[in-house]
PDB file of N, CA and C in Angstrom:
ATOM      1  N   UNK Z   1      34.786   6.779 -21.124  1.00 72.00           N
ATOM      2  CA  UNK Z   1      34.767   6.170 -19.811  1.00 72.00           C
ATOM      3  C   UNK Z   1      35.123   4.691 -19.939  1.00 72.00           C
ATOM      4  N   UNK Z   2      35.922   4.252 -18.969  1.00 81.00           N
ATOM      5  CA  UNK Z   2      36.655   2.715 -19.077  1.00 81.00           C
ATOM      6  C   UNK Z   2      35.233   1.737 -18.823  1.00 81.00           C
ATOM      7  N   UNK Z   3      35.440   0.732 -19.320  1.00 87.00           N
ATOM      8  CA  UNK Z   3      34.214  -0.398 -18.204  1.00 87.00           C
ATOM      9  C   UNK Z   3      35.234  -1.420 -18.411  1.00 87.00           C
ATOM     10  N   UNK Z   4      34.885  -2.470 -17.429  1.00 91.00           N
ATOM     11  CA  UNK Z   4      35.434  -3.073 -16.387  1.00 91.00           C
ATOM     12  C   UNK Z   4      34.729  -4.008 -16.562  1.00 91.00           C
ATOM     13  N   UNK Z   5      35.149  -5.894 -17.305  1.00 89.00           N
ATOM     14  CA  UNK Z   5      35.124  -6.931 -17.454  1.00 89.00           C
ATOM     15  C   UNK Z   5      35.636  -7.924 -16.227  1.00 89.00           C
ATOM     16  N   UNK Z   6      34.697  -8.546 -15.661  1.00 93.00           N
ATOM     17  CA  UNK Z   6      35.382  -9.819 -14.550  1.00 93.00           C
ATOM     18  C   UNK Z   6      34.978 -10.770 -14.747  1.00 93.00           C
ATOM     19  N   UNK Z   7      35.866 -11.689 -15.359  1.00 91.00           N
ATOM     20  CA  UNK Z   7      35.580 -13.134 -15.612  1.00 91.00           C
ATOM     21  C   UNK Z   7      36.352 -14.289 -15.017  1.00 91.00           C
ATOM     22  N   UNK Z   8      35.667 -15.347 -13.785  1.00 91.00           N
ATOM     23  CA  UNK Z   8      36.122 -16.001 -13.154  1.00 91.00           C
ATOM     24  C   UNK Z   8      36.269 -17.700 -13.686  1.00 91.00           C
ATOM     25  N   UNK Z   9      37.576 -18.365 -14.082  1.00 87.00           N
ATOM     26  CA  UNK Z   9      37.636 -19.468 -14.579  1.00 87.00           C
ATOM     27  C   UNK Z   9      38.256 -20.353 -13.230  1.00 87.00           C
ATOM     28  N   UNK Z  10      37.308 -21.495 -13.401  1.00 89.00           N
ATOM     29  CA  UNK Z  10      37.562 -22.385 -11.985  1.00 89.00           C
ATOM     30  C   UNK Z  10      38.840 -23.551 -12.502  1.00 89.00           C
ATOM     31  N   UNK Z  11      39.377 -24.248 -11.796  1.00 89.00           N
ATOM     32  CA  UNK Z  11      40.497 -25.369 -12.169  1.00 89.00           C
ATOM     33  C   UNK Z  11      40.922 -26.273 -11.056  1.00 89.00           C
ATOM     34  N   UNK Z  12      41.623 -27.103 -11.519  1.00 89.00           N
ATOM     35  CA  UNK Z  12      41.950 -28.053 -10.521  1.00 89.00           C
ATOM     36  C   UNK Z  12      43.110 -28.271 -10.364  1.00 89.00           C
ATOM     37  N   UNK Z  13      44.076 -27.371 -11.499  1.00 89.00           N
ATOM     38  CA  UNK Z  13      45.213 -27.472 -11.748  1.00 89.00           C
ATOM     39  C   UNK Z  13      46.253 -27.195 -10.625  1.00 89.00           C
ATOM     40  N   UNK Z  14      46.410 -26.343  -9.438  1.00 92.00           N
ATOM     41  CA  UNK Z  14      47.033 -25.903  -8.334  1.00 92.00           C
ATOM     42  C   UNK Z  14      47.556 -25.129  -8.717  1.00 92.00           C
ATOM     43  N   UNK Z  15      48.439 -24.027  -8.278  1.00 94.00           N
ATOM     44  CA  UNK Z  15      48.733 -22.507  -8.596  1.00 94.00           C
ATOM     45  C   UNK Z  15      49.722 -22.685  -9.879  1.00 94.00           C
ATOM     46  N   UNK Z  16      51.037 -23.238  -9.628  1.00 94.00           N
ATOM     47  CA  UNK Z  16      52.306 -23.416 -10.668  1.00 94.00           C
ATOM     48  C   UNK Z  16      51.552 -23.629 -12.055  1.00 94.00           C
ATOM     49  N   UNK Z  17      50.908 -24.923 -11.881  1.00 91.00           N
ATOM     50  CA  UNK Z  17      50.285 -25.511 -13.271  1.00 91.00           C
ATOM     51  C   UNK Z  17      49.801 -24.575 -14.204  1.00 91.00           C
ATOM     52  N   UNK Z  18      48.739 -23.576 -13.397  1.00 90.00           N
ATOM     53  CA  UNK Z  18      48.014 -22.662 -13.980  1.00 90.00           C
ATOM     54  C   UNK Z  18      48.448 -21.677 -14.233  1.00 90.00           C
ATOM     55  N   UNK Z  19      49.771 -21.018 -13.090  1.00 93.00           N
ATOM     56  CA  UNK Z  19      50.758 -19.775 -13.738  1.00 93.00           C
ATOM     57  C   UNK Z  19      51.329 -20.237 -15.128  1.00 93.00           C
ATOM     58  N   UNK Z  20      51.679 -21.234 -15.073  1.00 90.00           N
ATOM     59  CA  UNK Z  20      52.462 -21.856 -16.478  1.00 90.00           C
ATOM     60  C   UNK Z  20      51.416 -21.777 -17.388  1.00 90.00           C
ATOM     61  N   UNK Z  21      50.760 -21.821 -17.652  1.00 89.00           N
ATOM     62  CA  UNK Z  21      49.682 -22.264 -18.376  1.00 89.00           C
ATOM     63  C   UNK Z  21      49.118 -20.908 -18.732  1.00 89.00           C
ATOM     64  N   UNK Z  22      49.090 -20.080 -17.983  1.00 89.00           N
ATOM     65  CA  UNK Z  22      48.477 -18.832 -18.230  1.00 89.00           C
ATOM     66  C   UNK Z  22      49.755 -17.232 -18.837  1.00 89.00           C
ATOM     67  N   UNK Z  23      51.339 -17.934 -18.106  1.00 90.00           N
ATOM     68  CA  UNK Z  23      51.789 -17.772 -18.849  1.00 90.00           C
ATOM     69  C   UNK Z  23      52.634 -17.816 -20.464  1.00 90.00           C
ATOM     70  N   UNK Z  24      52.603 -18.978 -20.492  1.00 87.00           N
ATOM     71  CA  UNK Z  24      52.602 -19.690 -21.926  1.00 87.00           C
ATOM     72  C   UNK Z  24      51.550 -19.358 -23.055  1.00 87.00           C
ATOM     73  N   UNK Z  25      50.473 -19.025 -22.448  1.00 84.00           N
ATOM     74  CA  UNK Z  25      49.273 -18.480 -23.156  1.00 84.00           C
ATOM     75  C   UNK Z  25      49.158 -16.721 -23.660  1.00 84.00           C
ATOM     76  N   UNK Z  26      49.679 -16.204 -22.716  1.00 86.00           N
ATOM     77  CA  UNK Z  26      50.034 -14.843 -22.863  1.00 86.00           C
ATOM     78  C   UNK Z  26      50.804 -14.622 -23.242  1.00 86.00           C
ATOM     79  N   UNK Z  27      52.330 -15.424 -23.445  1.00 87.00           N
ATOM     80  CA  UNK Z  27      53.360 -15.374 -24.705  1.00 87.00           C
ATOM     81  C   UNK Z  27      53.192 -15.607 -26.098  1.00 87.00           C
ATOM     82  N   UNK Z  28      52.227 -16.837 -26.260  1.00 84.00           N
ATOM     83  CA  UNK Z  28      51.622 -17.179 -27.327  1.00 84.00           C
ATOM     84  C   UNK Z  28      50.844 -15.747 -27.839  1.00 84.00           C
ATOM     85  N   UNK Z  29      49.906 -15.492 -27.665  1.00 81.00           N
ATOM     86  CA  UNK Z  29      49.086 -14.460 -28.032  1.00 81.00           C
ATOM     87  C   UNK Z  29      49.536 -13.102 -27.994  1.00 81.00           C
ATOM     88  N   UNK Z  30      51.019 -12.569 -27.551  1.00 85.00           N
ATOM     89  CA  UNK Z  30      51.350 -11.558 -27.449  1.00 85.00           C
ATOM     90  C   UNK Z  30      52.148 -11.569 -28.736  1.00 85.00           C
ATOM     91  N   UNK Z  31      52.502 -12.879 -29.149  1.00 86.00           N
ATOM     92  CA  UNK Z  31      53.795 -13.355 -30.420  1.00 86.00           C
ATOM     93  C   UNK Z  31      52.780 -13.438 -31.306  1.00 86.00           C
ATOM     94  N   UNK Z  32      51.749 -14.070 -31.184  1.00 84.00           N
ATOM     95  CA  UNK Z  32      51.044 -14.565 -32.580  1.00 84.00           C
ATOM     96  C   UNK Z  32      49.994 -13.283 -33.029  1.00 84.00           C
ATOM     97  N   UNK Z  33      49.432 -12.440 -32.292  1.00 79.00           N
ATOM     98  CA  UNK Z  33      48.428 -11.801 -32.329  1.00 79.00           C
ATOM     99  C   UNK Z  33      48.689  -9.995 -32.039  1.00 79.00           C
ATOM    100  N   UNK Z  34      48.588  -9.786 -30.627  1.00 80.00           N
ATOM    101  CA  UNK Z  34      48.903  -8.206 -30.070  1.00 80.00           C
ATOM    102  C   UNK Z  34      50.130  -7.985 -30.735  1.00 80.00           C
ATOM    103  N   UNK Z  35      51.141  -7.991 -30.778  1.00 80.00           N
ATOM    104  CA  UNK Z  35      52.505  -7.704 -30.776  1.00 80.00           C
ATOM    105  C   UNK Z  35      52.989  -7.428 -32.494  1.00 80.00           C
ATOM    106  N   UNK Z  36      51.989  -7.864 -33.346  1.00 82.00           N
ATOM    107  CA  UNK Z  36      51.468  -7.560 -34.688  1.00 82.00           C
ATOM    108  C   UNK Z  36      51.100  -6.265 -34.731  1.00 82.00           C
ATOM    109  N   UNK Z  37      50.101  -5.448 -34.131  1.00 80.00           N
ATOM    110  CA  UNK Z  37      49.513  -4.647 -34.324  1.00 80.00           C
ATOM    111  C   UNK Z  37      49.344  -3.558 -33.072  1.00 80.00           C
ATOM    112  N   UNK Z  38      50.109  -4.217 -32.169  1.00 84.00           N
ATOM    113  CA  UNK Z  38      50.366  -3.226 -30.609  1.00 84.00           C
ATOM    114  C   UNK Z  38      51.264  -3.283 -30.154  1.00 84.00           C
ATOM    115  N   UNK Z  39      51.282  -2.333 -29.031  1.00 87.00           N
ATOM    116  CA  UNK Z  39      52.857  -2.147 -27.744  1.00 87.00           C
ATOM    117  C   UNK Z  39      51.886  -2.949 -26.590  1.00 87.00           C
ATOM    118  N   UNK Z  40      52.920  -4.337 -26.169  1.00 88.00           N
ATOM    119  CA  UNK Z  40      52.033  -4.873 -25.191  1.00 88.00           C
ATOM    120  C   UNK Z  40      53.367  -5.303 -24.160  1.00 88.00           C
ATOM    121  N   UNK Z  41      52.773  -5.516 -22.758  1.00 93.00           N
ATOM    122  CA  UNK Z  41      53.437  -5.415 -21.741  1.00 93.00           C
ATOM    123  C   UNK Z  41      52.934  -6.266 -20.284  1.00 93.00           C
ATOM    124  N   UNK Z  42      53.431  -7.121 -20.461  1.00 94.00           N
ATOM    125  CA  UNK Z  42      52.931  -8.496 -19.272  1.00 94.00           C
ATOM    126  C   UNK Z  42      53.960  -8.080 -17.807  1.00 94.00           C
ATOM    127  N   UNK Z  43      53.860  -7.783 -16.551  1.00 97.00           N
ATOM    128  CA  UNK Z  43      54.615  -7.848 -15.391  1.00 97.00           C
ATOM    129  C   UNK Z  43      53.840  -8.702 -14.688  1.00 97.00           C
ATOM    130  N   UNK Z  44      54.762 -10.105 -14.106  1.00 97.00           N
ATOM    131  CA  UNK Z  44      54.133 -10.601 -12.981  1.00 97.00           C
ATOM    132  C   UNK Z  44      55.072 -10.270 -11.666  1.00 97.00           C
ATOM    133  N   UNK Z  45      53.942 -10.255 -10.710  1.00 97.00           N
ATOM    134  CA  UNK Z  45      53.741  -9.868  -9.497  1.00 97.00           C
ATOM    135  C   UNK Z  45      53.552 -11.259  -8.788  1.00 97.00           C
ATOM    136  N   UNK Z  46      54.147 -12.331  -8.191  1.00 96.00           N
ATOM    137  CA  UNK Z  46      54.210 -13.225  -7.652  1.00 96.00           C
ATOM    138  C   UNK Z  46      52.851 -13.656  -8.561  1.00 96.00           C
ATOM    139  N   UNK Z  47      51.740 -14.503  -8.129  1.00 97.00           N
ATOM    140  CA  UNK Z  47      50.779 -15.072  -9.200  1.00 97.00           C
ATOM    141  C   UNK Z  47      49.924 -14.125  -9.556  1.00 97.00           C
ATOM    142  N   UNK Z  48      50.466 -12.930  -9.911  1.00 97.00           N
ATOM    143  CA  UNK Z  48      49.583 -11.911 -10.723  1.00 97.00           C
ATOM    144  C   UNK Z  48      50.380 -10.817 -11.642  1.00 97.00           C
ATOM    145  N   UNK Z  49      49.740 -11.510 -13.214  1.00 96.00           N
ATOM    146  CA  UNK Z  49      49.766 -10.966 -14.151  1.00 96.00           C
ATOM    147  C   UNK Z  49      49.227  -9.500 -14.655  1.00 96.00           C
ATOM    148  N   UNK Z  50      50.023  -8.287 -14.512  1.00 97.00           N
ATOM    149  CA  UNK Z  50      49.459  -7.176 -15.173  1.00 97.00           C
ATOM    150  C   UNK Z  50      49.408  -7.079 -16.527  1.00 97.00           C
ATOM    151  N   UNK Z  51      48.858  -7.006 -17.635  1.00 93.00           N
ATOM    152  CA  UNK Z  51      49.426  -6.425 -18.526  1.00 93.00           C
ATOM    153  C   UNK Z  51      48.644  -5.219 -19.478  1.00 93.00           C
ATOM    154  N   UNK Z  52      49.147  -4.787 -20.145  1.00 92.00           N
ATOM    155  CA  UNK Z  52      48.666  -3.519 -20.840  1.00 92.00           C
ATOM    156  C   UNK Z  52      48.832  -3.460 -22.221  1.00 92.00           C
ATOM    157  N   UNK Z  53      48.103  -3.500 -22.851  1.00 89.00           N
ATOM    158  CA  UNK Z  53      47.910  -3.069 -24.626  1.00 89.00           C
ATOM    159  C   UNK Z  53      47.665  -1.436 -24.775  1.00 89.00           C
ATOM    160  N   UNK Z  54      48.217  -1.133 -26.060  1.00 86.00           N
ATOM    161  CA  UNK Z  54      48.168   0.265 -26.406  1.00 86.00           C
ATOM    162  C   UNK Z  54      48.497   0.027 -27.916  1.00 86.00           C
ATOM    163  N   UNK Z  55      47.204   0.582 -28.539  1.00 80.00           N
ATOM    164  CA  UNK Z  55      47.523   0.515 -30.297  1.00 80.00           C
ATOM    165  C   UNK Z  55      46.379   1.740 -30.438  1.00 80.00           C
ATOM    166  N   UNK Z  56      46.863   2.467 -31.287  1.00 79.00           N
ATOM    167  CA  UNK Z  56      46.082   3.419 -32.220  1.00 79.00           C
ATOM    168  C   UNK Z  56      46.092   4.673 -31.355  1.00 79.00           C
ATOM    169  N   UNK Z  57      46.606   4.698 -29.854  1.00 81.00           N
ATOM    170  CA  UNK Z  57      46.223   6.059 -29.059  1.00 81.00           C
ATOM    171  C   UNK Z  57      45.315   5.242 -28.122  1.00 81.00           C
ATOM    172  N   UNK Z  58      45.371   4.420 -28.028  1.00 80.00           N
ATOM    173  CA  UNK Z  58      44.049   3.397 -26.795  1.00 80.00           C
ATOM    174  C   UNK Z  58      44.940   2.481 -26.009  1.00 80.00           C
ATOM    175  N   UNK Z  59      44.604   2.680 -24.864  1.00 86.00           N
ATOM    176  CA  UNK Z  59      45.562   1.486 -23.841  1.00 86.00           C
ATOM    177  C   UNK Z  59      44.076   0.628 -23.444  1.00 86.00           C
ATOM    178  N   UNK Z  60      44.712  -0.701 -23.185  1.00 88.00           N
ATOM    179  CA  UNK Z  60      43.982  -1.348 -22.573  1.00 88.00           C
ATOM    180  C   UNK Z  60      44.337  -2.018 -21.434  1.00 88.00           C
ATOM    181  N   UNK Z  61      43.861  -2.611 -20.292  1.00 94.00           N
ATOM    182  CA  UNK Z  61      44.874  -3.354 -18.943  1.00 94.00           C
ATOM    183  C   UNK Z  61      44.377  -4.265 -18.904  1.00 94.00           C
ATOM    184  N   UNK Z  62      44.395  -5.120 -17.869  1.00 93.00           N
ATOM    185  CA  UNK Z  62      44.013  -6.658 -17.885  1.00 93.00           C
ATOM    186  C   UNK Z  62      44.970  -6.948 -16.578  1.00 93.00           C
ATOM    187  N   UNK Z  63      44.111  -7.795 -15.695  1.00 97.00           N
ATOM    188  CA  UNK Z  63      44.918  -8.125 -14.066  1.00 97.00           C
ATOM    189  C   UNK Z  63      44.165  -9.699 -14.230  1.00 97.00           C
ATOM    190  N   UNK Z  64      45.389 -10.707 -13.966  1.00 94.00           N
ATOM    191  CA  UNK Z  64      45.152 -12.055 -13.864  1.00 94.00           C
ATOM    192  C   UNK Z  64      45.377 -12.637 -12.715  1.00 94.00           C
ATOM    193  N   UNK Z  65      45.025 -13.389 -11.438  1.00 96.00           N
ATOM    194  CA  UNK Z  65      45.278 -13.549 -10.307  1.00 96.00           C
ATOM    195  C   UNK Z  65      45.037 -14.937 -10.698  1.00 96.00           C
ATOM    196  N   UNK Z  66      46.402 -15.769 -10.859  1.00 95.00           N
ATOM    197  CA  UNK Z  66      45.851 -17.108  -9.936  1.00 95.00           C
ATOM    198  C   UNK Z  66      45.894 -18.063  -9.023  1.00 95.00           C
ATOM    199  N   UNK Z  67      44.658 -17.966  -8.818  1.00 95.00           N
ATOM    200  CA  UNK Z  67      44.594 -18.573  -6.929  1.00 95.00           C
ATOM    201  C   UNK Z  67      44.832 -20.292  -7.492  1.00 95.00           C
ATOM    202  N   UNK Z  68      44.757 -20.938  -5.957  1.00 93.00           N
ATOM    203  CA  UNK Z  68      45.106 -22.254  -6.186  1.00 93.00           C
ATOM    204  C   UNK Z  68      43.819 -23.039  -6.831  1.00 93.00           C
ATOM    205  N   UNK Z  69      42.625 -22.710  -6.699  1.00 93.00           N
ATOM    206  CA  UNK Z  69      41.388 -23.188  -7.465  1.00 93.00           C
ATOM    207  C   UNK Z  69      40.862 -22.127  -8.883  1.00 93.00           C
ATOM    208  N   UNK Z  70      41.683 -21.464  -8.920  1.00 93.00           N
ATOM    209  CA  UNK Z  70      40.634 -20.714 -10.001  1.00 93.00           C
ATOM    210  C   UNK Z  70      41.393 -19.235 -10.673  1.00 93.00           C
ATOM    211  N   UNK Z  71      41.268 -19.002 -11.775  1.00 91.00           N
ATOM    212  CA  UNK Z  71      41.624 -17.468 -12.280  1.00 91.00           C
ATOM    213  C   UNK Z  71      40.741 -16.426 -12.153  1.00 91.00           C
ATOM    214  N   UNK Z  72      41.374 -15.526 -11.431  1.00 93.00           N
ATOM    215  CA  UNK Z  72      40.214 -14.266 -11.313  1.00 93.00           C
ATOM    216  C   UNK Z  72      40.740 -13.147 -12.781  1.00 93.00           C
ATOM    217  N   UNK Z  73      40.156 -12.939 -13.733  1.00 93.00           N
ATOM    218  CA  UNK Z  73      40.394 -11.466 -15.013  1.00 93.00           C
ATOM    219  C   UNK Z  73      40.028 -10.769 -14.974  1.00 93.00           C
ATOM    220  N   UNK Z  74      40.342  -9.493 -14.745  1.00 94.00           N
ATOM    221  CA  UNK Z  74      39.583  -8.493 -14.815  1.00 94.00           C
ATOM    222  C   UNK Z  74      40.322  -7.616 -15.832  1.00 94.00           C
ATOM    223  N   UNK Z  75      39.529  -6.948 -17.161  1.00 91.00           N
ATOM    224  CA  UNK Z  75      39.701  -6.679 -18.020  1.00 91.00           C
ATOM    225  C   UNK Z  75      39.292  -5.236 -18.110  1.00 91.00           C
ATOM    226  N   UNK Z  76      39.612  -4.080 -18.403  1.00 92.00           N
ATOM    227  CA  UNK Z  76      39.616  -3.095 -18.595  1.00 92.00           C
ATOM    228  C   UNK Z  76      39.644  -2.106 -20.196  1.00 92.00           C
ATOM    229  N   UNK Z  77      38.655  -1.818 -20.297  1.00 87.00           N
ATOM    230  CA  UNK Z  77      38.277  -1.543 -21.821  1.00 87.00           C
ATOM    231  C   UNK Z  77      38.500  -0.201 -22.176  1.00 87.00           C
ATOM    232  N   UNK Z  78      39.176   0.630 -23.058  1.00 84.00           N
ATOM    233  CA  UNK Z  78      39.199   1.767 -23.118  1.00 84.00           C
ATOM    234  C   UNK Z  78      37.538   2.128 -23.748  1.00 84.00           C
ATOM    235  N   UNK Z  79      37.178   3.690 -23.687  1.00 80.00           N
ATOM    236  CA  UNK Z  79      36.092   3.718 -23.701  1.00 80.00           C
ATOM    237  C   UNK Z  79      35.506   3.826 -25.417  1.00 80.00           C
ATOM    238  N   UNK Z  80      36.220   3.602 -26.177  1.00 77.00           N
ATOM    239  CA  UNK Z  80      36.149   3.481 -27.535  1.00 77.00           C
ATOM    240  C   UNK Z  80      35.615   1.873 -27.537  1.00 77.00           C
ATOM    241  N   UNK Z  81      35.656   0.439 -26.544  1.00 76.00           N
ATOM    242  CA  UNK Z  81      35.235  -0.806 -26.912  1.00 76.00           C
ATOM    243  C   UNK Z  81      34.502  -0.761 -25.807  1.00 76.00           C
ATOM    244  N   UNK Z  82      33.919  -0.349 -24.946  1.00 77.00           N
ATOM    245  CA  UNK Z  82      33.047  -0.026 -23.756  1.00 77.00           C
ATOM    246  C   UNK Z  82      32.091  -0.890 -24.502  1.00 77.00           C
ATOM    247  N   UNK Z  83      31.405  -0.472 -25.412  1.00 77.00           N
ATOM    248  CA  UNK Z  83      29.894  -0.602 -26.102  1.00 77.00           C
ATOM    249  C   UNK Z  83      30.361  -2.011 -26.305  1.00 77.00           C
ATOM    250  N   UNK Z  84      31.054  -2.553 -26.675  1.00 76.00           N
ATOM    251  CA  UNK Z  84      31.285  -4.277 -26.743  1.00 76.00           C
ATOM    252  C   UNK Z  84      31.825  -4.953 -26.088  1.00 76.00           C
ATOM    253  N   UNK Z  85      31.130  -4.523 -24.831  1.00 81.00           N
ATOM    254  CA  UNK Z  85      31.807  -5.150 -23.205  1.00 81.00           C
ATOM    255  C   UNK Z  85      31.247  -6.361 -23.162  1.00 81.00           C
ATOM    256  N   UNK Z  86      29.978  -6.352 -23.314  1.00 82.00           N
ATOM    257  CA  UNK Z  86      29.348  -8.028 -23.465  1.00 82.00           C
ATOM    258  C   UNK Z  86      29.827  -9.064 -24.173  1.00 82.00           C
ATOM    259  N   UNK Z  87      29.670  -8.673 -25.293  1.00 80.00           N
ATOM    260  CA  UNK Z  87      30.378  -9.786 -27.036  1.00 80.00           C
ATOM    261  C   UNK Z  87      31.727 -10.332 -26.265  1.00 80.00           C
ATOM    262  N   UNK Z  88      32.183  -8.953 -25.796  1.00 78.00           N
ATOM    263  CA  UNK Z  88      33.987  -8.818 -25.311  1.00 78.00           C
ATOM    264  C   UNK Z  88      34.194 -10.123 -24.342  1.00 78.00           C
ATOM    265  N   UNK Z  89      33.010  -9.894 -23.437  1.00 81.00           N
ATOM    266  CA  UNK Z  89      33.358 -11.011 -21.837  1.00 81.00           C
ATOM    267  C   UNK Z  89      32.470 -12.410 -22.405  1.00 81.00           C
ATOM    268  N   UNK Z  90      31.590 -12.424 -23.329  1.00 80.00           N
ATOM    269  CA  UNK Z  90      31.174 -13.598 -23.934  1.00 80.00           C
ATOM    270  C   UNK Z  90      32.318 -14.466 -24.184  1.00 80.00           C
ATOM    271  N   UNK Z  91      33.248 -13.934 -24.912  1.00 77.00           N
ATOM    272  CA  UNK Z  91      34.187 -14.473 -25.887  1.00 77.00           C
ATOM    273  C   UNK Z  91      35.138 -14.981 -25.199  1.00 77.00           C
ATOM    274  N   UNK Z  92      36.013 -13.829 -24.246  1.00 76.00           N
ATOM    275  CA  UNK Z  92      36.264 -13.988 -23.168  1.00 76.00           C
ATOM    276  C   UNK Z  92      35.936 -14.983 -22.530  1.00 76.00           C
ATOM    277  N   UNK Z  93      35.059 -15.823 -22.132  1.00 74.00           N
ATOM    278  CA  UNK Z  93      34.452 -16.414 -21.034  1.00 74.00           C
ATOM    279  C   UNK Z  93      34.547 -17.949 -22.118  1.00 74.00           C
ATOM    280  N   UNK Z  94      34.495 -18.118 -22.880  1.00 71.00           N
ATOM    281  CA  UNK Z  94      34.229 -18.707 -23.609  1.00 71.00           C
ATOM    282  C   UNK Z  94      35.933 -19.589 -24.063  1.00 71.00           C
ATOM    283  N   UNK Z  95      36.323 -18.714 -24.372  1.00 69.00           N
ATOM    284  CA  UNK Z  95      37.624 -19.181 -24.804  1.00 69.00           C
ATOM    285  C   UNK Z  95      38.516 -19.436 -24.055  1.00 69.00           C
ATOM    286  N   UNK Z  96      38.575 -19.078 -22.870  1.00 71.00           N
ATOM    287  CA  UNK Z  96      39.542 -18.877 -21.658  1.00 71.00           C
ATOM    288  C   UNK Z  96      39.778 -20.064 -21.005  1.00 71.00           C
ATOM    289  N   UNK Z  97      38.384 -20.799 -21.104  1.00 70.00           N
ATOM    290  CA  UNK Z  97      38.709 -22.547 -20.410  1.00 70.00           C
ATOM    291  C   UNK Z  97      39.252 -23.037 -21.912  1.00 70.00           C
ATOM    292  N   UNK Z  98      39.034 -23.076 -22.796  1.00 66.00           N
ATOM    293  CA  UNK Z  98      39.262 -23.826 -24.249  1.00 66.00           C
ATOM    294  C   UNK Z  98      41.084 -23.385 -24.323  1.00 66.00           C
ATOM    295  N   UNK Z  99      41.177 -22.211 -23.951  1.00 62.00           N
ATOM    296  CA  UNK Z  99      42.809 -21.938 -24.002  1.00 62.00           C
ATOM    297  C   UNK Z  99      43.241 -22.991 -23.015  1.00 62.00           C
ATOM    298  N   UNK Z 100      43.322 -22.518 -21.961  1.00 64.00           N
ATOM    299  CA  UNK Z 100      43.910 -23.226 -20.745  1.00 64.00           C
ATOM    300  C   UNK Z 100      43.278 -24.621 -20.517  1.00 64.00           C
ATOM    301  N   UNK Z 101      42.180 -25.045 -21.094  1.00 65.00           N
ATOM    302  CA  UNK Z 101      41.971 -26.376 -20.756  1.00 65.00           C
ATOM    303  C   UNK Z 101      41.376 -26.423 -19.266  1.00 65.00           C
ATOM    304  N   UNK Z 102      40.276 -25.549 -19.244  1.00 48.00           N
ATOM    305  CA  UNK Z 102      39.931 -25.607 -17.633  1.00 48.00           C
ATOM    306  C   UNK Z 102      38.185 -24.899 -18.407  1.00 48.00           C
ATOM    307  N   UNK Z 103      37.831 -25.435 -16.983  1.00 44.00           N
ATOM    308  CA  UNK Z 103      36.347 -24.623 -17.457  1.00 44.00           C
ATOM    309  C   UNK Z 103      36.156 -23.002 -16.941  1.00 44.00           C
ATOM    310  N   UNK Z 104      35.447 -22.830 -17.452  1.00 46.00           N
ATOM    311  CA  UNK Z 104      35.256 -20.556 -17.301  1.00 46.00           C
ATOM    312  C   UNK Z 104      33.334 -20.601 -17.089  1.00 46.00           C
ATOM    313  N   UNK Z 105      33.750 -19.431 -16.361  1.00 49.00           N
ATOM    314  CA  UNK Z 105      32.033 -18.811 -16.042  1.00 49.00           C
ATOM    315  C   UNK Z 105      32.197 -17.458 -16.147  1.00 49.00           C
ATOM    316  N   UNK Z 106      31.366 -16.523 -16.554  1.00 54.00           N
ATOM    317  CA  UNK Z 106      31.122 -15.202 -16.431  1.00 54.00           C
ATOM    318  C   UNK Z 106      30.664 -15.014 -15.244  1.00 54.00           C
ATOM    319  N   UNK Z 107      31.558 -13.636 -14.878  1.00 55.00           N
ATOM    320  CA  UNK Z 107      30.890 -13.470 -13.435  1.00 55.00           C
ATOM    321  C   UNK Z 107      29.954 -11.988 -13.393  1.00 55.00           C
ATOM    322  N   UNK Z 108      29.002 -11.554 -12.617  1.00 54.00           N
ATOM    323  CA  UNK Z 108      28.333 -10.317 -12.387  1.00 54.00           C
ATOM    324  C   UNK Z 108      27.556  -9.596 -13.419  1.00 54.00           C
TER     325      UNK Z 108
END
């Protein structure tokens, strides 16, 4: 069974700044990291990022929205990393302002 990560990072940056920023970040990490060891796949949708990982027989998704104050993530876990949904959105939550240079909160 999937579970379902939402982590909301606030900014001041205005929409462009933060698309850039969030896409530059998802190129980075798709080159340096996923793209090593997975089939990965970013589509944006005017300021929303789909993308999808798949390694070993496991897909994973991920939806990035960003508004003019803030990134909404919602992260989608196949049910093989379910059990490390917490650690997952800790880290998540954690790193996400330190990437982008903005501050992050866990949400729910």
């Amino acid at each position: 069974m999937q579970k379902s990560i939402v982590i909301s990072v606030s900014h001041d940056l205005g929409v462009e700044t933060a698309r850039a920023r969030v896409a530059a970040g998802l190129e980075q990490l798709r080159r340096d990291y996923v793209d090593k060891l997975a089939h990965s796949e970013v589509v944006w949708t005017g300021n929303a990022a789909d993308l999808k990982v798949g390694a070993f027989g496991h897909n994973m998704q991920a939806r990035i929205e960003v508004l003019a104050d803030s990134l909404h993530i919602e992260v989608w876990l196949p049910w093989l990393l379910a059990a490390l949904a917490g650690p997952i959105q800790t880290a998540l939550a954690q790193h996400a302002g330190e990437a982008l240079r903005i501050e992050s909160k866990p949400q729910g």
